[in-house]
CSV table of C-alpha atoms in Angstrom, one decimal:
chain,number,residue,atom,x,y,z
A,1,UNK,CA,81.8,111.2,85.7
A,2,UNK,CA,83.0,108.1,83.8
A,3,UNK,CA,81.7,107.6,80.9
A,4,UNK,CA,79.3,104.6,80.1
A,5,UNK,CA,81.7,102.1,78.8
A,6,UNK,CA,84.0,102.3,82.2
A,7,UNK,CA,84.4,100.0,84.4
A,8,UNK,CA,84.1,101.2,87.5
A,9,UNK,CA,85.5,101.3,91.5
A,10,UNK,CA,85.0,102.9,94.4
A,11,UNK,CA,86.1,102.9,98.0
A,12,UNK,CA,83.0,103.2,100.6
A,13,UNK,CA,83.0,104.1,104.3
A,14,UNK,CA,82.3,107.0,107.0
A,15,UNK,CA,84.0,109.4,106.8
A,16,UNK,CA,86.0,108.9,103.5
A,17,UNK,CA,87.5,112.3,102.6
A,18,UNK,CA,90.9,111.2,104.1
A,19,UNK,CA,91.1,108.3,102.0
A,20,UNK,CA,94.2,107.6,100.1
A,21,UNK,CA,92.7,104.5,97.8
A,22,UNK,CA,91.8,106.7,94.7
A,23,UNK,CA,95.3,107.8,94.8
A,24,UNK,CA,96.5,104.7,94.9
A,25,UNK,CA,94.4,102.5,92.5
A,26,UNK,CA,94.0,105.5,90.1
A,27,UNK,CA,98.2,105.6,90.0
A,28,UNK,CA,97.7,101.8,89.1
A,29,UNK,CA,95.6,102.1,86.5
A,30,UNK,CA,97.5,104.9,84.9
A,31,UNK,CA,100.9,102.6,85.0
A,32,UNK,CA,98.7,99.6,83.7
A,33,UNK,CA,97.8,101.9,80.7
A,34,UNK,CA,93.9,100.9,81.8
A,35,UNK,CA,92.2,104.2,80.4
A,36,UNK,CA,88.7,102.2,80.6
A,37,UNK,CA,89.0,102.5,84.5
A,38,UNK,CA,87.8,104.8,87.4
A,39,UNK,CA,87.8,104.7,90.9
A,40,UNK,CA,86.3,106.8,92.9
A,41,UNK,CA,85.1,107.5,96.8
A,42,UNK,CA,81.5,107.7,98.4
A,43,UNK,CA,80.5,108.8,101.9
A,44,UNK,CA,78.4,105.6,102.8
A,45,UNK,CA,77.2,104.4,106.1
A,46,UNK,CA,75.5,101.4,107.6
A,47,UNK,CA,72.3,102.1,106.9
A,48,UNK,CA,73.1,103.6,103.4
A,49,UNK,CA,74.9,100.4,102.6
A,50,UNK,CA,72.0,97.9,101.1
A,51,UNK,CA,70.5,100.7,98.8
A,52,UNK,CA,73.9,101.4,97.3
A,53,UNK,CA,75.3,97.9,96.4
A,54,UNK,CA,71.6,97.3,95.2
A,55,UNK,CA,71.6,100.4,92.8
A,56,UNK,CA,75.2,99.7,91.0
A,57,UNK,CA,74.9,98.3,87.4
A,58,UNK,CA,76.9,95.7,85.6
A,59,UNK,CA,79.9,98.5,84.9
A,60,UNK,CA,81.1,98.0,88.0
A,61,UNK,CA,84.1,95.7,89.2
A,62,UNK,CA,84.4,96.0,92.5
A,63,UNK,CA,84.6,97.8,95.9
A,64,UNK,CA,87.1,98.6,98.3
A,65,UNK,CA,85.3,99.1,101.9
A,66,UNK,CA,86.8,101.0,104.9
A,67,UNK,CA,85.3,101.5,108.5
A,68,UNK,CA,82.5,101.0,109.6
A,69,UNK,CA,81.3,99.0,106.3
A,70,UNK,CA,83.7,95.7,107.0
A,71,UNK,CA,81.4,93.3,108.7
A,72,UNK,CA,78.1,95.1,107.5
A,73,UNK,CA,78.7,94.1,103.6
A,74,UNK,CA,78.9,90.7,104.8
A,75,UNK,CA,75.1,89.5,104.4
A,76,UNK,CA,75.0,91.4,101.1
A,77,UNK,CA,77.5,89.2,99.6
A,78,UNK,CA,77.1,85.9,97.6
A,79,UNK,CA,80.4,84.7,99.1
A,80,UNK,CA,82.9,85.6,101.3
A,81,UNK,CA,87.2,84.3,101.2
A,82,UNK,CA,88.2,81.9,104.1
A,83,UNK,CA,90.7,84.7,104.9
A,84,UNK,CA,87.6,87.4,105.3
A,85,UNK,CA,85.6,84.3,107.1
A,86,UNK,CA,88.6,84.0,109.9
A,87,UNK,CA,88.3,87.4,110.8
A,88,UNK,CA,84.6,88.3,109.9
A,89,UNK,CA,85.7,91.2,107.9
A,90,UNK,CA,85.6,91.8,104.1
A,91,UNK,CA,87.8,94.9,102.6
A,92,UNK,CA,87.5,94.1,99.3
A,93,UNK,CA,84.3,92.9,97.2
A,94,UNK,CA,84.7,91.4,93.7
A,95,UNK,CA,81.8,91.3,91.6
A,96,UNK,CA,81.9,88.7,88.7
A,97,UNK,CA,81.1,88.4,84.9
A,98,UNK,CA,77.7,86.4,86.2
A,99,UNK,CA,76.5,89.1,89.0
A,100,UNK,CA,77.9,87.3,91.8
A,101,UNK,CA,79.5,89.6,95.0
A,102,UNK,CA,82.8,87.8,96.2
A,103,UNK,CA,84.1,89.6,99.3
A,104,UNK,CA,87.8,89.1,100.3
A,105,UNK,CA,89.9,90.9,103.1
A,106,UNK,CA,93.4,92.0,101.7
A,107,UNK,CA,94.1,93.6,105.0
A,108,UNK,CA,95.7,90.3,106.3
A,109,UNK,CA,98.0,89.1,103.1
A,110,UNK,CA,98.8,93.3,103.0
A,111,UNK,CA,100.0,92.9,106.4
A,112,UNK,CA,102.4,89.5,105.3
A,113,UNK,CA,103.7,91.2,102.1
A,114,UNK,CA,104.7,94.4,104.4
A,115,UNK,CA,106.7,93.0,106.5
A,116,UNK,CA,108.2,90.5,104.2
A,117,UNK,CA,109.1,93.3,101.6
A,118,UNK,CA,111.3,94.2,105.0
A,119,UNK,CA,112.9,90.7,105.0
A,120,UNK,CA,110.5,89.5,107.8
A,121,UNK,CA,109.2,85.9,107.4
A,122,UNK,CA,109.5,84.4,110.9
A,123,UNK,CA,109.5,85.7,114.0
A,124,UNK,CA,109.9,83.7,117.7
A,125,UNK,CA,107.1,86.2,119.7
A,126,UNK,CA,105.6,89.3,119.3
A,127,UNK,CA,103.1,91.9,120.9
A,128,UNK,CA,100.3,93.6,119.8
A,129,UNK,CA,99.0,96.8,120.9
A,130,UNK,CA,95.5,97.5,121.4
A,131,UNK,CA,92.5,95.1,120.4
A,132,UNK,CA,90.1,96.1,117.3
A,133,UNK,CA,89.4,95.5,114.3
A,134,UNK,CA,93.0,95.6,113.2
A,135,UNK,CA,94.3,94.4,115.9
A,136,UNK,CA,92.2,90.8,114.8
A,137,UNK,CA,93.6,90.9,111.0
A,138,UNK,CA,97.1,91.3,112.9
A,139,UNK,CA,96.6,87.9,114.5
A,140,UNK,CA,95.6,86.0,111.4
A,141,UNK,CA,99.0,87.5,110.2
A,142,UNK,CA,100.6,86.6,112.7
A,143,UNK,CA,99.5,82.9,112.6
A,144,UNK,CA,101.3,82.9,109.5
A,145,UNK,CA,104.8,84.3,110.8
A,146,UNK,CA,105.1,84.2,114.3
A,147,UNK,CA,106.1,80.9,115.7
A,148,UNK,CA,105.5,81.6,119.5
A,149,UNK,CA,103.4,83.4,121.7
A,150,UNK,CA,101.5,87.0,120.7
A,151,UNK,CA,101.2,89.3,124.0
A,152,UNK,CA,98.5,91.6,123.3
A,153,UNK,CA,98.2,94.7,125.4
A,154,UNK,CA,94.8,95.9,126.3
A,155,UNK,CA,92.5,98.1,127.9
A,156,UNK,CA,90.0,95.7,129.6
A,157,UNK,CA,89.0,92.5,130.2
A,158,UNK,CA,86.6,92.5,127.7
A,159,UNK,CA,89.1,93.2,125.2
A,160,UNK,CA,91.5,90.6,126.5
A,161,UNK,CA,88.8,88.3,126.2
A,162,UNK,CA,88.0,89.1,123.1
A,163,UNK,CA,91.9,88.9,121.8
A,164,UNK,CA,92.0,85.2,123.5
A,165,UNK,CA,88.9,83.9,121.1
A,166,UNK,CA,90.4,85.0,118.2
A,167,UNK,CA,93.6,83.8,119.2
A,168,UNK,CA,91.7,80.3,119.6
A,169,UNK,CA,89.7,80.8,116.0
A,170,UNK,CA,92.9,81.7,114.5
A,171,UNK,CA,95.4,79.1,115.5
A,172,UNK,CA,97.6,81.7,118.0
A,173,UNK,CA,99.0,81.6,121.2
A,174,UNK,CA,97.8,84.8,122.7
A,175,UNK,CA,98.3,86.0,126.3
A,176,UNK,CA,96.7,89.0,127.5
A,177,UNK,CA,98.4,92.0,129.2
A,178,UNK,CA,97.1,95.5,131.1
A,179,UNK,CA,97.9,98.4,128.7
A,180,UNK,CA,99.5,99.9,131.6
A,181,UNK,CA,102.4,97.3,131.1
A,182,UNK,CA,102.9,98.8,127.5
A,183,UNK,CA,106.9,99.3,127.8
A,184,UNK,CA,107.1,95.7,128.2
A,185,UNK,CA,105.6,95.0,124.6
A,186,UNK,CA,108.8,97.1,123.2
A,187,UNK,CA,111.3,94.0,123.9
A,188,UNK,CA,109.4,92.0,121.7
A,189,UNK,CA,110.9,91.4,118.2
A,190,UNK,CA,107.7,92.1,116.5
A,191,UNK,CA,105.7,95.1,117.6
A,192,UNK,CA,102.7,95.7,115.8
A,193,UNK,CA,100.7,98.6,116.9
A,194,UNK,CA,96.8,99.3,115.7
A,195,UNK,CA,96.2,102.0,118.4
A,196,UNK,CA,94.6,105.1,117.2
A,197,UNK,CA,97.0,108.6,116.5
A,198,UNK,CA,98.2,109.5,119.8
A,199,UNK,CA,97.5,106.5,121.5
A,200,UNK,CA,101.4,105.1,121.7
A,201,UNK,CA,103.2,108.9,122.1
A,202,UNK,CA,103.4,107.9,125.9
A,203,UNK,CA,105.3,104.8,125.2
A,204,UNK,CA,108.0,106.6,123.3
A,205,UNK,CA,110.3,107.2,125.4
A,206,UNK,CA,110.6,103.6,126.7
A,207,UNK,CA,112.0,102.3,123.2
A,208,UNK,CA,115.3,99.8,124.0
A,209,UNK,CA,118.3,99.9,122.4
A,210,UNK,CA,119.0,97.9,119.4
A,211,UNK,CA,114.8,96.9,119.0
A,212,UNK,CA,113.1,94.3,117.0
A,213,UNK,CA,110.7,95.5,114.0
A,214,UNK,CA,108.0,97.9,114.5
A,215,UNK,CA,105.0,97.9,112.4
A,216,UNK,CA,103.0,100.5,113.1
A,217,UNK,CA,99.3,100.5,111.2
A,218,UNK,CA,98.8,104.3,111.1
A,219,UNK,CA,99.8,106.3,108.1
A,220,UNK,CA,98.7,110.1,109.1
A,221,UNK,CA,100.2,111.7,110.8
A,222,UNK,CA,103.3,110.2,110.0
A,223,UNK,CA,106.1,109.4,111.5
A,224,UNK,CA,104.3,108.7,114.9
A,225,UNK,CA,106.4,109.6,117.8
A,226,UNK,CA,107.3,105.9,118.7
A,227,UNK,CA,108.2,105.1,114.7
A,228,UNK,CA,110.2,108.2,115.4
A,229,UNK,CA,111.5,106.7,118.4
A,230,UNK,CA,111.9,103.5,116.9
A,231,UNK,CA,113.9,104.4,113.7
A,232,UNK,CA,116.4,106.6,116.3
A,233,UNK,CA,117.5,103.6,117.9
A,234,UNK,CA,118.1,101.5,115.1
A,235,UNK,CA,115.1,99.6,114.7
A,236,UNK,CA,113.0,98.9,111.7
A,237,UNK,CA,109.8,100.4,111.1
A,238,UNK,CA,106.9,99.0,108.5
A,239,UNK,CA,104.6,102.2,108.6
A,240,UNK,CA,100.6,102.3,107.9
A,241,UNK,CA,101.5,103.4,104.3
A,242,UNK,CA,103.5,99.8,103.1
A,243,UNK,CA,99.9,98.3,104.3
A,244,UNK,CA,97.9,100.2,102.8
A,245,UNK,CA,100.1,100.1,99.2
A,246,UNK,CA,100.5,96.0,99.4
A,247,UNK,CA,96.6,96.0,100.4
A,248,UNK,CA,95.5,97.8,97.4
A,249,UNK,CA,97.7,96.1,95.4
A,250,UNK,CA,96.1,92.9,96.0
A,251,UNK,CA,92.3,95.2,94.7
A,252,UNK,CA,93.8,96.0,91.7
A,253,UNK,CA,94.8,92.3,90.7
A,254,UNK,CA,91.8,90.9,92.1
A,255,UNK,CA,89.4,93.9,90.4
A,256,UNK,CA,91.5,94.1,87.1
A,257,UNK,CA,93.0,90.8,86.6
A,258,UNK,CA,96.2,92.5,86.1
A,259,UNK,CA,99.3,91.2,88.0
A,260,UNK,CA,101.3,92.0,89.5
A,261,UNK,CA,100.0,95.7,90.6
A,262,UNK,CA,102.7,98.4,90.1
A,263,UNK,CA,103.8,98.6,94.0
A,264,UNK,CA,106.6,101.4,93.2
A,265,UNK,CA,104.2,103.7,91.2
A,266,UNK,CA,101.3,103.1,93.7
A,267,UNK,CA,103.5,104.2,96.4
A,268,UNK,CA,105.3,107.5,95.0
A,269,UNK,CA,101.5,108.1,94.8
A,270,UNK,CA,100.1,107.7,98.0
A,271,UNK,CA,103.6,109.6,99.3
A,272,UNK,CA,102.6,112.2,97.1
A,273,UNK,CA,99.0,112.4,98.5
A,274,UNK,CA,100.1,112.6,102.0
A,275,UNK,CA,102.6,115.5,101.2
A,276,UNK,CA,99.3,117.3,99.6
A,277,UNK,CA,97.8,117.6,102.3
């Protein structure tokens, strides 16, 4: 346990064993020589949610929040970004010198910095694959770089529905597509897929010659078979972990005032953590 005089983090959600944030903050703490700092993880669910943000004391500087805690923490919060308030989901809560809980989403400048570290900044079109939670912060990205149209490839018409009003709320052109018509999204020069492991194996195969850019949001098990795929035929892949490194990042600034966070250090780390296991 830290000891009294720590200031303290955490990253909540259900499950949270798999997690890779303490790796990755703890390696950014340990390059920032910040000895007074811990981070930690907690098994927390909806329900649990209230009583814990309630019982933390004045030690702590803030939270990082994973599935299914994103939209829950909202009403507990004094204050949310405009960049958590376009997608109605906070990852990250700040809590100030005067007790106030600031909730931000570094999921959607995470994505930016990904694929610009990869020398994207504009693209004409792109496709999306699937339509969740992540699939929504890949729009608001996405408003930011792409130019054109975003095909997103979904399930049902509820979920093409549901792609077109965020489209609306977040500036994009968005046209909906049957996930049967999946090899299609491949010619796009942006791919982003936010499917679930396994969900993408069957499109594999269908990879073109000479492809766009591929980011791919999952991090384990990694490569996936289309990054695989992708890389084999020359394209370039942004993988599940640059997001998740370029994500944190921004938590350690905004929890530590310390910039910039130590990308290459938190990286090796979270690399390291995934060859753990």
């Amino acid at each position: 346990m830290p000891s009294a005089d720590t200031h303290r983090a955490a990253v909540l959600g259900s499950p949270i064993a798999h997690s890779l944030s303490p790796a990755l903050h703890r390696a950014a703490y340990a390059e920032l020589g910040l000895v007074d700092r811990s981070y930690d993880r907690f098994e927390v669910d909806e329900a649990a949610l209230p009583g814990f943000i309630e019982g933390l004391d004045s030690f702590w500087a803030g939270l990082s929040l994973t599935m299914p805690l994103k939209r829950a923490v909202i009403p507990l919060l004094d204050e949310i970004s405009p960049t958590a308030a376009s997608v109605e989901a906070v990852n990250t809560v700040v809590f100030t010198e005067d007790g106030r809980r600031v909730g931000d989403n570094t999921d959607i400048p995470g994505m930016i910095a990904a694929l610009r570290e990869r020398g994207v900044e504009k693209v004409e079109s792109a496709a999306v694959l699937g339509a969740g939670a992540t699939a929504s912060s890949a729009l608001a990205a996405l408003a930011v770089i792409c130019a054109g149209p975003v095909t997103a490839y979904v399930r049902s018409r509820e979920r093409g529905d549901e792609m077109r009003g965020w489209g609306r709320r977040l500036g994009v052109d968005v046209r909906v597509a049957d996930w049967a018509e999946g090899p299609r999204a491949l010619d796009a020069p942006l791919v982003i897929a936010t499917t679930p492991a396994g969900t993408t194996d069957a499109v594999a195969a269908d990879v073109p010659q000479n492809p766009g850019i591929l980011f791919d949001v999952l991090y384990e098990p990694w490569p996936t078979a289309l990054a695989s795929a992708w890389s084999a035929r020359g394209g370039a892949v942004v993988g599940g972990l640059d997001l998740l490194v370029h994500q944190a990042a921004l938590q350690v600034e905004q929890m530590t005032g310390r910039r910039p966070a130590p990308l290459a250090a938190m990286r090796r780390a979270g690399e390291a953590a995934l060859a753990a296991r």
